[in-house]
CSV table of C-alpha atoms in Angstrom, one decimal:
chain,number,residue,atom,x,y,z
A,1,UNK,CA,-17.9,25.0,5.7
A,2,UNK,CA,-17.5,24.2,2.1
A,3,UNK,CA,-14.1,25.1,0.6
A,4,UNK,CA,-15.6,25.9,-2.7
A,5,UNK,CA,-18.3,27.9,-4.3
A,6,UNK,CA,-21.7,26.1,-4.8
A,7,UNK,CA,-21.7,26.6,-8.6
A,8,UNK,CA,-18.3,25.1,-9.0
A,9,UNK,CA,-18.1,21.4,-9.7
A,10,UNK,CA,-15.2,19.6,-7.7
A,11,UNK,CA,-13.0,16.7,-8.5
A,12,UNK,CA,-14.4,13.8,-6.8
A,13,UNK,CA,-12.0,11.2,-5.2
A,14,UNK,CA,-13.3,7.7,-4.5
A,15,UNK,CA,-11.5,6.4,-1.4
A,16,UNK,CA,-9.6,8.1,1.7
A,17,UNK,CA,-6.6,5.6,1.8
A,18,UNK,CA,-3.1,7.1,1.3
A,19,UNK,CA,-3.6,7.3,-2.5
A,20,UNK,CA,-6.8,9.2,-2.3
A,21,UNK,CA,-5.5,11.6,0.3
A,22,UNK,CA,-2.3,12.2,-1.4
A,23,UNK,CA,-4.5,13.2,-4.5
A,24,UNK,CA,-6.6,15.5,-2.2
A,25,UNK,CA,-3.6,17.2,-0.6
A,26,UNK,CA,-2.1,17.8,-4.0
A,27,UNK,CA,-5.3,19.5,-5.3
A,28,UNK,CA,-5.6,21.4,-1.8
A,29,UNK,CA,-2.3,23.1,-2.2
A,30,UNK,CA,-3.3,24.4,-5.7
A,31,UNK,CA,-6.8,25.5,-4.5
A,32,UNK,CA,-8.7,23.2,-6.7
A,33,UNK,CA,-12.1,22.1,-5.1
A,34,UNK,CA,-12.6,18.4,-4.5
A,35,UNK,CA,-14.8,16.0,-2.5
A,36,UNK,CA,-13.6,12.5,-1.1
A,37,UNK,CA,-16.4,9.9,-0.9
A,38,UNK,CA,-15.2,7.1,1.5
A,39,UNK,CA,-17.5,4.0,1.9
A,40,UNK,CA,-16.4,3.4,5.5
A,41,UNK,CA,-17.2,5.3,8.6
A,42,UNK,CA,-15.1,8.1,10.1
A,43,UNK,CA,-14.4,5.5,13.1
A,44,UNK,CA,-13.2,2.8,10.8
A,45,UNK,CA,-11.2,5.0,8.2
A,46,UNK,CA,-8.0,5.1,10.0
A,47,UNK,CA,-8.6,1.7,11.5
A,48,UNK,CA,-5.2,-0.2,12.3
A,49,UNK,CA,-5.5,-4.0,11.7
A,50,UNK,CA,-1.8,-4.5,11.7
A,51,UNK,CA,-0.9,-2.8,8.5
A,52,UNK,CA,2.7,-1.8,8.1
A,53,UNK,CA,3.9,-0.6,4.7
A,54,UNK,CA,7.4,-0.3,3.2
A,55,UNK,CA,8.3,3.1,2.0
A,56,UNK,CA,10.6,3.8,-1.0
A,57,UNK,CA,12.5,7.0,-1.9
A,58,UNK,CA,10.1,8.4,-4.4
A,59,UNK,CA,7.0,8.3,-2.2
A,60,UNK,CA,8.9,9.6,0.7
A,61,UNK,CA,9.9,12.7,-1.5
A,62,UNK,CA,6.5,13.1,-2.5
A,63,UNK,CA,5.2,13.2,1.0
A,64,UNK,CA,8.1,15.0,2.7
A,65,UNK,CA,9.2,17.6,0.0
A,66,UNK,CA,6.3,18.3,-2.1
A,67,UNK,CA,3.3,17.7,0.2
A,68,UNK,CA,5.0,19.1,3.4
A,69,UNK,CA,4.9,16.2,5.7
A,70,UNK,CA,8.8,16.3,6.4
A,71,UNK,CA,9.3,16.1,10.3
A,72,UNK,CA,5.8,14.8,11.0
A,73,UNK,CA,7.1,11.6,12.2
A,74,UNK,CA,5.0,9.5,9.9
A,75,UNK,CA,7.5,6.8,9.3
A,76,UNK,CA,10.6,5.1,10.5
A,77,UNK,CA,13.9,4.5,8.5
A,78,UNK,CA,15.2,1.0,8.6
A,79,UNK,CA,18.1,0.5,10.9
A,80,UNK,CA,19.2,-3.0,11.6
A,81,UNK,CA,17.5,-5.8,9.7
A,82,UNK,CA,17.7,-9.2,11.4
A,83,UNK,CA,17.5,-12.1,9.1
A,84,UNK,CA,17.0,-15.6,10.7
A,85,UNK,CA,15.5,-19.2,9.9
A,86,UNK,CA,12.2,-20.3,11.3
A,87,UNK,CA,14.0,-21.7,14.3
A,88,UNK,CA,15.5,-18.2,15.1
A,89,UNK,CA,19.0,-19.1,13.9
A,90,UNK,CA,20.6,-15.9,12.5
A,91,UNK,CA,21.4,-16.0,8.8
A,92,UNK,CA,22.3,-12.3,8.3
A,93,UNK,CA,22.3,-8.8,9.9
A,94,UNK,CA,22.0,-5.9,7.7
A,95,UNK,CA,23.1,-2.6,9.0
A,96,UNK,CA,20.6,-0.5,6.6
A,97,UNK,CA,22.1,3.0,7.2
A,98,UNK,CA,25.6,2.1,6.5
A,99,UNK,CA,25.0,0.1,3.1
A,100,UNK,CA,26.8,1.4,0.3
A,101,UNK,CA,24.0,2.3,-2.0
A,102,UNK,CA,24.6,4.0,-5.5
A,103,UNK,CA,23.7,7.4,-4.0
A,104,UNK,CA,24.4,8.5,-0.3
A,105,UNK,CA,21.1,10.3,-0.3
A,106,UNK,CA,19.2,7.1,-0.7
A,107,UNK,CA,20.8,5.6,2.5
A,108,UNK,CA,18.0,6.6,4.8
A,109,UNK,CA,15.4,7.1,2.1
A,110,UNK,CA,13.4,3.9,2.8
A,111,UNK,CA,11.8,2.6,5.8
A,112,UNK,CA,8.4,1.6,7.1
A,113,UNK,CA,5.1,3.3,8.0
A,114,UNK,CA,2.0,2.5,9.8
A,115,UNK,CA,-0.8,2.9,7.5
A,116,UNK,CA,-3.2,4.4,10.0
A,117,UNK,CA,-0.4,6.8,11.2
A,118,UNK,CA,0.3,8.0,7.6
A,119,UNK,CA,-3.6,8.6,7.0
A,120,UNK,CA,-3.9,10.8,10.2
A,121,UNK,CA,-0.8,12.8,9.0
A,122,UNK,CA,-2.5,13.3,5.6
A,123,UNK,CA,-5.8,14.3,7.4
A,124,UNK,CA,-4.1,16.5,9.6
A,125,UNK,CA,-2.3,18.3,6.6
A,126,UNK,CA,-5.9,18.7,5.0
A,127,UNK,CA,-7.2,20.1,8.2
A,128,UNK,CA,-9.9,17.3,8.3
A,129,UNK,CA,-9.4,16.6,11.9
A,130,UNK,CA,-10.8,18.6,14.9
A,131,UNK,CA,-9.2,19.9,18.0
A,132,UNK,CA,-9.5,16.6,19.7
A,133,UNK,CA,-7.7,14.8,17.0
A,134,UNK,CA,-11.0,13.2,15.6
A,135,UNK,CA,-11.9,13.2,12.0
A,136,UNK,CA,-14.5,15.9,11.0
A,137,UNK,CA,-18.0,14.9,10.3
A,138,UNK,CA,-19.1,18.3,9.2
A,139,UNK,CA,-16.6,19.1,6.5
A,140,UNK,CA,-17.9,19.2,2.8
A,141,UNK,CA,-14.7,17.9,1.5
A,142,UNK,CA,-14.9,14.5,3.1
A,143,UNK,CA,-18.1,12.2,2.9
A,144,UNK,CA,-17.8,9.1,4.8
A,145,UNK,CA,-20.2,6.1,4.7
A,146,UNK,CA,-20.8,7.1,1.2
A,147,UNK,CA,-19.4,5.3,-2.1
A,148,UNK,CA,-19.2,5.9,-5.8
A,149,UNK,CA,-20.9,3.0,-7.7
A,150,UNK,CA,-20.9,4.3,-11.3
A,151,UNK,CA,-20.6,7.2,-13.6
A,152,UNK,CA,-21.4,8.9,-17.0
A,153,UNK,CA,-19.1,11.0,-19.1
A,154,UNK,CA,-20.9,14.1,-20.4
A,155,UNK,CA,-19.8,17.2,-22.4
A,156,UNK,CA,-17.3,18.9,-19.9
A,157,UNK,CA,-18.0,16.9,-16.9
A,158,UNK,CA,-18.6,13.5,-15.3
A,159,UNK,CA,-21.9,12.6,-13.6
A,160,UNK,CA,-20.9,10.5,-10.6
A,161,UNK,CA,-23.6,8.0,-9.2
A,162,UNK,CA,-23.5,7.3,-5.4
A,163,UNK,CA,-24.6,4.3,-3.5
A,164,UNK,CA,-27.9,6.1,-2.3
A,165,UNK,CA,-28.8,6.9,-5.8
A,166,UNK,CA,-27.7,10.6,-5.8
A,167,UNK,CA,-25.9,11.9,-8.8
A,168,UNK,CA,-23.2,14.5,-8.6
A,169,UNK,CA,-21.5,16.4,-11.2
A,170,UNK,CA,-17.7,16.6,-11.2
A,171,UNK,CA,-14.7,18.0,-13.2
A,172,UNK,CA,-13.2,14.7,-13.0
A,173,UNK,CA,-13.3,11.4,-11.0
A,174,UNK,CA,-10.3,9.8,-9.5
A,175,UNK,CA,-10.9,6.1,-8.5
A,176,UNK,CA,-8.6,5.3,-5.4
A,177,UNK,CA,-11.3,2.5,-4.2
A,178,UNK,CA,-8.8,-0.4,-4.1
A,179,UNK,CA,-8.6,-3.8,-5.6
A,180,UNK,CA,-12.4,-4.3,-5.6
A,181,UNK,CA,-13.1,-0.7,-7.2
A,182,UNK,CA,-16.6,-0.3,-8.1
A,183,UNK,CA,-15.6,2.3,-10.6
A,184,UNK,CA,-13.2,-0.1,-12.3
A,185,UNK,CA,-16.0,-2.8,-12.5
A,186,UNK,CA,-18.2,-0.2,-14.2
A,187,UNK,CA,-15.4,0.9,-16.5
A,188,UNK,CA,-14.7,-2.5,-17.8
A,189,UNK,CA,-18.1,-4.0,-17.3
A,190,UNK,CA,-18.1,-5.2,-20.9
A,191,UNK,CA,-14.6,-7.2,-20.6
A,192,UNK,CA,-13.0,-9.9,-18.7
A,193,UNK,CA,-11.4,-8.3,-15.9
A,194,UNK,CA,-10.9,-11.1,-13.4
A,195,UNK,CA,-8.4,-11.2,-10.6
A,196,UNK,CA,-5.3,-13.4,-10.6
A,197,UNK,CA,-4.6,-15.3,-7.7
A,198,UNK,CA,-0.8,-15.1,-7.0
A,199,UNK,CA,-0.7,-18.5,-5.0
A,200,UNK,CA,0.1,-17.2,-1.5
A,201,UNK,CA,-2.0,-16.3,1.5
A,202,UNK,CA,-0.9,-14.2,4.2
A,203,UNK,CA,-1.9,-13.9,8.1
A,204,UNK,CA,-1.3,-10.4,9.2
A,205,UNK,CA,-2.0,-8.4,12.4
A,206,UNK,CA,-0.3,-6.1,15.0
A,207,UNK,CA,0.9,-7.2,18.4
A,208,UNK,CA,1.3,-4.9,21.4
A,209,UNK,CA,4.2,-5.8,23.3
A,210,UNK,CA,3.6,-5.5,27.2
A,211,UNK,CA,6.7,-4.3,29.1
A,212,UNK,CA,8.0,-7.1,31.2
A,213,UNK,CA,6.2,-9.9,29.1
A,214,UNK,CA,7.9,-13.0,28.0
A,215,UNK,CA,7.7,-11.6,24.4
A,216,UNK,CA,9.2,-8.2,25.6
A,217,UNK,CA,12.2,-10.3,27.1
A,218,UNK,CA,12.6,-12.4,24.1
A,219,UNK,CA,12.9,-9.2,21.8
A,220,UNK,CA,15.5,-7.8,24.0
A,221,UNK,CA,17.8,-10.6,23.2
A,222,UNK,CA,17.6,-10.0,19.5
A,223,UNK,CA,19.8,-7.3,17.8
A,224,UNK,CA,16.8,-5.8,16.1
A,225,UNK,CA,13.1,-5.5,16.2
A,226,UNK,CA,12.9,-5.4,12.5
A,227,UNK,CA,13.1,-9.2,11.3
A,228,UNK,CA,12.7,-11.6,8.6
A,229,UNK,CA,12.3,-15.5,9.0
A,230,UNK,CA,13.1,-17.4,5.8
A,231,UNK,CA,11.6,-20.7,5.4
A,232,UNK,CA,12.7,-24.2,4.5
A,233,UNK,CA,10.8,-26.9,2.6
A,234,UNK,CA,10.1,-28.5,6.1
A,235,UNK,CA,9.2,-25.2,7.6
A,236,UNK,CA,8.1,-23.1,4.6
A,237,UNK,CA,6.9,-19.6,4.3
A,238,UNK,CA,8.3,-16.3,5.3
A,239,UNK,CA,7.7,-14.1,8.4
A,240,UNK,CA,8.4,-10.4,8.6
A,241,UNK,CA,7.8,-7.9,11.6
A,242,UNK,CA,8.8,-4.3,12.3
A,243,UNK,CA,8.0,-2.1,15.2
A,244,UNK,CA,5.9,0.6,13.6
A,245,UNK,CA,5.1,2.4,16.8
A,246,UNK,CA,6.6,2.1,20.3
A,247,UNK,CA,5.9,-1.4,21.5
A,248,UNK,CA,3.5,-2.1,18.4
A,249,UNK,CA,4.7,-4.3,15.9
A,250,UNK,CA,3.1,-5.1,12.5
A,251,UNK,CA,3.7,-8.5,11.1
A,252,UNK,CA,2.8,-10.8,8.4
A,253,UNK,CA,3.3,-14.6,7.7
A,254,UNK,CA,3.0,-15.8,4.1
A,255,UNK,CA,2.5,-19.3,2.9
A,256,UNK,CA,1.9,-20.9,-0.4
A,257,UNK,CA,-1.5,-22.2,-1.1
A,258,UNK,CA,-2.8,-23.5,-4.5
A,259,UNK,CA,-6.5,-22.7,-3.5
A,260,UNK,CA,-7.3,-19.1,-3.4
A,261,UNK,CA,-9.1,-18.1,-0.2
A,262,UNK,CA,-12.5,-16.6,0.0
A,263,UNK,CA,-11.0,-13.9,2.4
A,264,UNK,CA,-10.8,-11.2,-0.1
A,265,UNK,CA,-14.6,-11.4,-1.1
A,266,UNK,CA,-15.6,-10.0,2.5
A,267,UNK,CA,-16.8,-6.6,3.2
A,268,UNK,CA,-14.8,-6.0,6.3
A,269,UNK,CA,-13.5,-2.6,5.8
A,270,UNK,CA,-11.2,-2.6,8.9
A,271,UNK,CA,-9.2,-5.3,6.9
A,272,UNK,CA,-9.7,-4.0,3.3
A,273,UNK,CA,-11.1,-7.1,2.0
A,274,UNK,CA,-9.5,-9.8,4.2
A,275,UNK,CA,-11.4,-11.8,6.7
A,276,UNK,CA,-11.1,-12.1,10.6
A,277,UNK,CA,-10.1,-15.5,11.9
A,278,UNK,CA,-12.3,-17.4,14.2
A,279,UNK,CA,-10.7,-18.9,17.6
A,280,UNK,CA,-10.7,-22.5,15.9
A,281,UNK,CA,-9.2,-21.3,12.7
A,282,UNK,CA,-6.4,-19.3,14.7
A,283,UNK,CA,-5.6,-22.5,16.5
A,284,UNK,CA,-5.6,-24.7,13.1
A,285,UNK,CA,-4.0,-22.2,10.7
A,286,UNK,CA,-1.5,-20.4,13.0
A,287,UNK,CA,-0.8,-21.8,16.6
A,288,UNK,CA,-0.5,-25.5,15.3
A,289,UNK,CA,1.6,-24.5,12.2
A,290,UNK,CA,4.0,-22.3,14.2
A,291,UNK,CA,4.4,-24.7,17.3
A,292,UNK,CA,8.1,-25.6,16.2
A,293,UNK,CA,9.1,-22.0,15.1
A,294,UNK,CA,11.2,-19.7,17.1
A,295,UNK,CA,10.0,-18.4,20.5
A,296,UNK,CA,9.7,-14.8,19.1
A,297,UNK,CA,7.7,-15.8,16.2
A,298,UNK,CA,5.3,-18.0,18.3
A,299,UNK,CA,4.8,-15.3,20.8
A,300,UNK,CA,4.3,-12.6,18.3
A,301,UNK,CA,1.5,-14.6,16.4
A,302,UNK,CA,-0.1,-16.1,19.7
A,303,UNK,CA,-0.5,-12.8,21.5
A,304,UNK,CA,-3.3,-11.2,19.6
A,305,UNK,CA,-6.6,-12.7,19.8
A,306,UNK,CA,-8.0,-14.4,16.7
A,307,UNK,CA,-10.3,-11.3,15.8
A,308,UNK,CA,-7.2,-9.1,15.7
A,309,UNK,CA,-5.7,-11.4,12.7
A,310,UNK,CA,-6.6,-11.1,9.1
A,311,UNK,CA,-6.4,-13.8,6.5
A,312,UNK,CA,-6.0,-12.6,2.7
A,313,UNK,CA,-5.0,-14.1,-0.5
A,314,UNK,CA,-2.3,-12.2,-2.8
A,315,UNK,CA,-4.2,-11.2,-6.0
A,316,UNK,CA,-3.4,-8.9,-9.0
A,317,UNK,CA,-5.2,-8.8,-12.5
A,318,UNK,CA,-5.2,-11.4,-15.1
A,319,UNK,CA,-5.4,-8.7,-17.9
A,320,UNK,CA,-2.6,-6.1,-17.3
A,321,UNK,CA,-3.4,-4.1,-20.6
A,322,UNK,CA,-6.8,-2.6,-19.7
A,323,UNK,CA,-6.9,1.0,-19.7
A,324,UNK,CA,-6.8,3.3,-16.5
A,325,UNK,CA,-8.6,6.1,-18.2
A,326,UNK,CA,-12.2,6.6,-19.6
A,327,UNK,CA,-12.9,10.2,-20.4
A,328,UNK,CA,-12.8,12.1,-17.3
A,329,UNK,CA,-12.4,9.1,-15.0
A,330,UNK,CA,-9.1,7.7,-14.0
A,331,UNK,CA,-8.1,4.4,-12.0
A,332,UNK,CA,-5.3,4.8,-9.4
A,333,UNK,CA,-3.4,2.6,-7.1
A,334,UNK,CA,-4.9,-0.8,-6.4
A,335,UNK,CA,-8.0,0.1,-8.7
A,336,UNK,CA,-5.5,0.4,-11.5
A,337,UNK,CA,-2.7,-2.1,-10.8
A,338,UNK,CA,-3.2,-4.5,-7.8
A,339,UNK,CA,-0.3,-6.6,-7.0
A,340,UNK,CA,1.3,-8.9,-4.5
A,341,UNK,CA,3.1,-7.0,-1.7
A,342,UNK,CA,6.3,-9.1,-2.2
A,343,UNK,CA,8.0,-6.1,-3.9
A,344,UNK,CA,6.8,-3.8,-1.3
A,345,UNK,CA,5.6,-1.3,-4.0
A,346,UNK,CA,1.9,-1.3,-3.6
A,347,UNK,CA,1.7,1.7,-1.5
A,348,UNK,CA,4.6,3.5,-3.1
A,349,UNK,CA,2.8,3.2,-6.6
A,350,UNK,CA,-0.5,4.4,-5.2
A,351,UNK,CA,1.2,7.4,-3.6
A,352,UNK,CA,2.9,8.2,-6.9
A,353,UNK,CA,-0.4,7.8,-8.8
A,354,UNK,CA,-2.2,10.1,-6.5
A,355,UNK,CA,0.4,12.8,-6.8
A,356,UNK,CA,0.9,12.5,-10.5
A,357,UNK,CA,-2.6,12.2,-11.5
A,358,UNK,CA,-3.8,15.1,-9.4
A,359,UNK,CA,-0.8,17.3,-10.6
A,360,UNK,CA,-1.6,16.9,-14.2
A,361,UNK,CA,-5.2,17.4,-13.6
A,362,UNK,CA,-4.8,20.7,-11.8
A,363,UNK,CA,-2.4,21.9,-14.4
A,364,UNK,CA,-5.3,21.4,-17.0
A,365,UNK,CA,-7.8,23.0,-14.7
A,366,UNK,CA,-5.7,26.0,-13.9
A,367,UNK,CA,-4.9,26.5,-17.5
A,368,UNK,CA,-1.1,26.4,-16.8
A,369,UNK,CA,-0.5,24.3,-19.9
A,370,UNK,CA,-2.6,23.5,-23.1
A,371,UNK,CA,-4.0,20.3,-21.8
A,372,UNK,CA,-7.6,19.4,-21.5
A,373,UNK,CA,-8.8,17.3,-18.5
A,374,UNK,CA,-9.2,14.2,-20.7
A,375,UNK,CA,-5.5,14.7,-22.1
A,376,UNK,CA,-4.1,15.3,-18.7
A,377,UNK,CA,-5.5,12.0,-17.6
A,378,UNK,CA,-4.3,10.2,-20.7
A,379,UNK,CA,-0.9,11.4,-19.9
A,380,UNK,CA,-1.1,9.9,-16.5
A,381,UNK,CA,-1.8,6.6,-18.2
A,382,UNK,CA,1.2,6.7,-20.4
A,383,UNK,CA,2.8,3.6,-22.0
A,384,UNK,CA,6.1,3.8,-20.0
A,385,UNK,CA,4.2,3.8,-16.6
A,386,UNK,CA,2.0,0.8,-17.6
A,387,UNK,CA,5.0,-1.2,-19.0
A,388,UNK,CA,7.1,-0.4,-15.8
A,389,UNK,CA,4.1,-1.3,-13.6
A,390,UNK,CA,3.7,-4.6,-15.3
A,391,UNK,CA,7.3,-5.5,-14.8
A,392,UNK,CA,6.8,-4.9,-11.0
A,393,UNK,CA,3.8,-6.9,-10.7
A,394,UNK,CA,5.4,-10.0,-12.5
A,395,UNK,CA,8.4,-9.4,-10.4
A,396,UNK,CA,6.2,-9.5,-7.3
A,397,UNK,CA,4.5,-12.8,-8.5
A,398,UNK,CA,8.0,-14.4,-8.9
A,399,UNK,CA,9.4,-13.4,-5.5
A,400,UNK,CA,6.2,-14.5,-3.9
A,401,UNK,CA,6.5,-18.0,-5.5
A,402,UNK,CA,10.2,-18.2,-4.2
A,403,UNK,CA,9.8,-16.9,-0.8
A,404,UNK,CA,6.9,-18.9,0.3
A,405,UNK,CA,7.8,-22.1,-1.7
A,406,UNK,CA,7.7,-25.5,-0.1
A,407,UNK,CA,10.4,-27.0,-2.5
A,408,UNK,CA,14.0,-27.5,-1.4
A,409,UNK,CA,15.9,-25.7,-4.1
A,410,UNK,CA,14.0,-22.2,-3.9
A,411,UNK,CA,14.4,-22.4,-0.1
A,412,UNK,CA,18.0,-23.0,-0.3
A,413,UNK,CA,18.5,-20.3,-2.8
A,414,UNK,CA,16.7,-17.6,-0.6
A,415,UNK,CA,18.8,-18.6,2.4
A,416,UNK,CA,22.1,-18.4,0.4
A,417,UNK,CA,21.1,-15.0,-1.0
A,418,UNK,CA,20.4,-13.6,2.2
A,419,UNK,CA,23.4,-15.0,3.8
A,420,UNK,CA,26.3,-14.3,1.2
A,421,UNK,CA,24.9,-11.8,-1.3
A,422,UNK,CA,25.9,-8.2,-0.2
A,423,UNK,CA,23.0,-6.6,1.5
A,424,UNK,CA,23.4,-3.5,-0.7
A,425,UNK,CA,22.7,-5.6,-3.7
A,426,UNK,CA,19.5,-7.2,-2.3
A,427,UNK,CA,18.1,-3.9,-1.1
A,428,UNK,CA,18.9,-2.3,-4.5
A,429,UNK,CA,17.1,-5.1,-6.1
A,430,UNK,CA,14.2,-4.5,-3.4
A,431,UNK,CA,14.1,-0.8,-4.4
A,432,UNK,CA,14.2,-1.5,-8.1
A,433,UNK,CA,10.4,-1.3,-8.3
A,434,UNK,CA,10.7,2.1,-7.4
A,435,UNK,CA,12.5,3.2,-10.5
A,436,UNK,CA,8.9,3.2,-12.3
A,437,UNK,CA,7.8,5.8,-9.6
A,438,UNK,CA,10.7,7.8,-9.9
A,439,UNK,CA,10.5,8.0,-13.9
A,440,UNK,CA,6.8,8.6,-13.7
A,441,UNK,CA,7.1,11.6,-11.2
A,442,UNK,CA,10.2,13.0,-13.1
A,443,UNK,CA,8.2,12.9,-16.5
A,444,UNK,CA,5.3,14.8,-15.1
A,445,UNK,CA,7.3,17.4,-13.2
A,446,UNK,CA,9.3,18.0,-16.4
A,447,UNK,CA,6.1,18.1,-18.6
A,448,UNK,CA,4.7,20.7,-16.2
A,449,UNK,CA,8.0,22.5,-15.9
A,450,UNK,CA,8.2,22.0,-12.3
A,451,UNK,CA,11.7,21.5,-10.5
A,452,UNK,CA,12.6,17.9,-11.2
A,453,UNK,CA,13.8,15.3,-8.7
């Protein structure tokens, strides 16, 4: 059944990833009508091609405290982080809960989440799943296999064009449709808005560890299943892996490559733009490359079949100064500010975007302040947020260059930092990108006279 009157225009949200679902849940709690258009099918919506995401304090607070996911087991705090070289020799061991961070409350306020599990939790909170745990096909609030391809701002509304040619009127349009956003392409069709290749490509996937297997026995010998392997000039790259569910490990292997891959041009929605490997490509690009790496690393990457592994390049935007707003249309998450994952902030920024944009929008729609819809979205696209976003994007470029470098000096520096710098300092630097999110949310809640963080 529809959740709003037929004569009431909804807010349209393009994309049902974490960003879009956070925006929807924020509107749901305030009773604002919305419809989510998602171009993939219900079967592929929460597909899990090995995607683990780092979670920082601000996004965790949004999800747990403001949106009610506390106690839903959607993430796991980091416990012990095992740092080694590519041969498996230990460099450092970080006891994350005991780190002396600036605030005691932040000690467990970062961890890892499985993207699919997070989506399922948000869908549960929105009551968009049936009694069997399947995503509903008959709820007017979620329209899968349908995408937004264009729009037109009109007086008091935005007319949204769908991929089947249908046009739908909306109060506002929130574009959460990723780095290849059709809405962004429409918004900036008259300017150069090309992607910027960051110089690294990544192979990522998930590995299910079978009890009693060789990999299971090798993992038992390690002090932690959360691991990072640092490269050298002879064995370049960086490998990271974490157990995101019982016996299920999400991993990524990053290497420098001056030539941008074509992976991100594919339309494989399961991999959100990445491309699946062939058996021959897996042998050439992974199996042969890791032949002299540690046993755990070899087994972790050899266990999945080729079609379970994704290859993708790291991209952001060349022009970081283009607007996120056009009238009643706003770009959120990767549609607004895509970035390399080397700062671990992509999902966190997207969650903050979804929460802040929807909160400002609903305040204007409910008349709790003097803002119009257009002004509410302009307040979302504030100068401070843009400046802080660009800092994080540029830092992610730098860290990617260093972590995946094939040069002796950067590799040596990475190893020495991990070995001798206090872990609390490194973790604080890793979490520095979250300052932007904290300021962003704080400013919104202060403006709307909500309890601040």
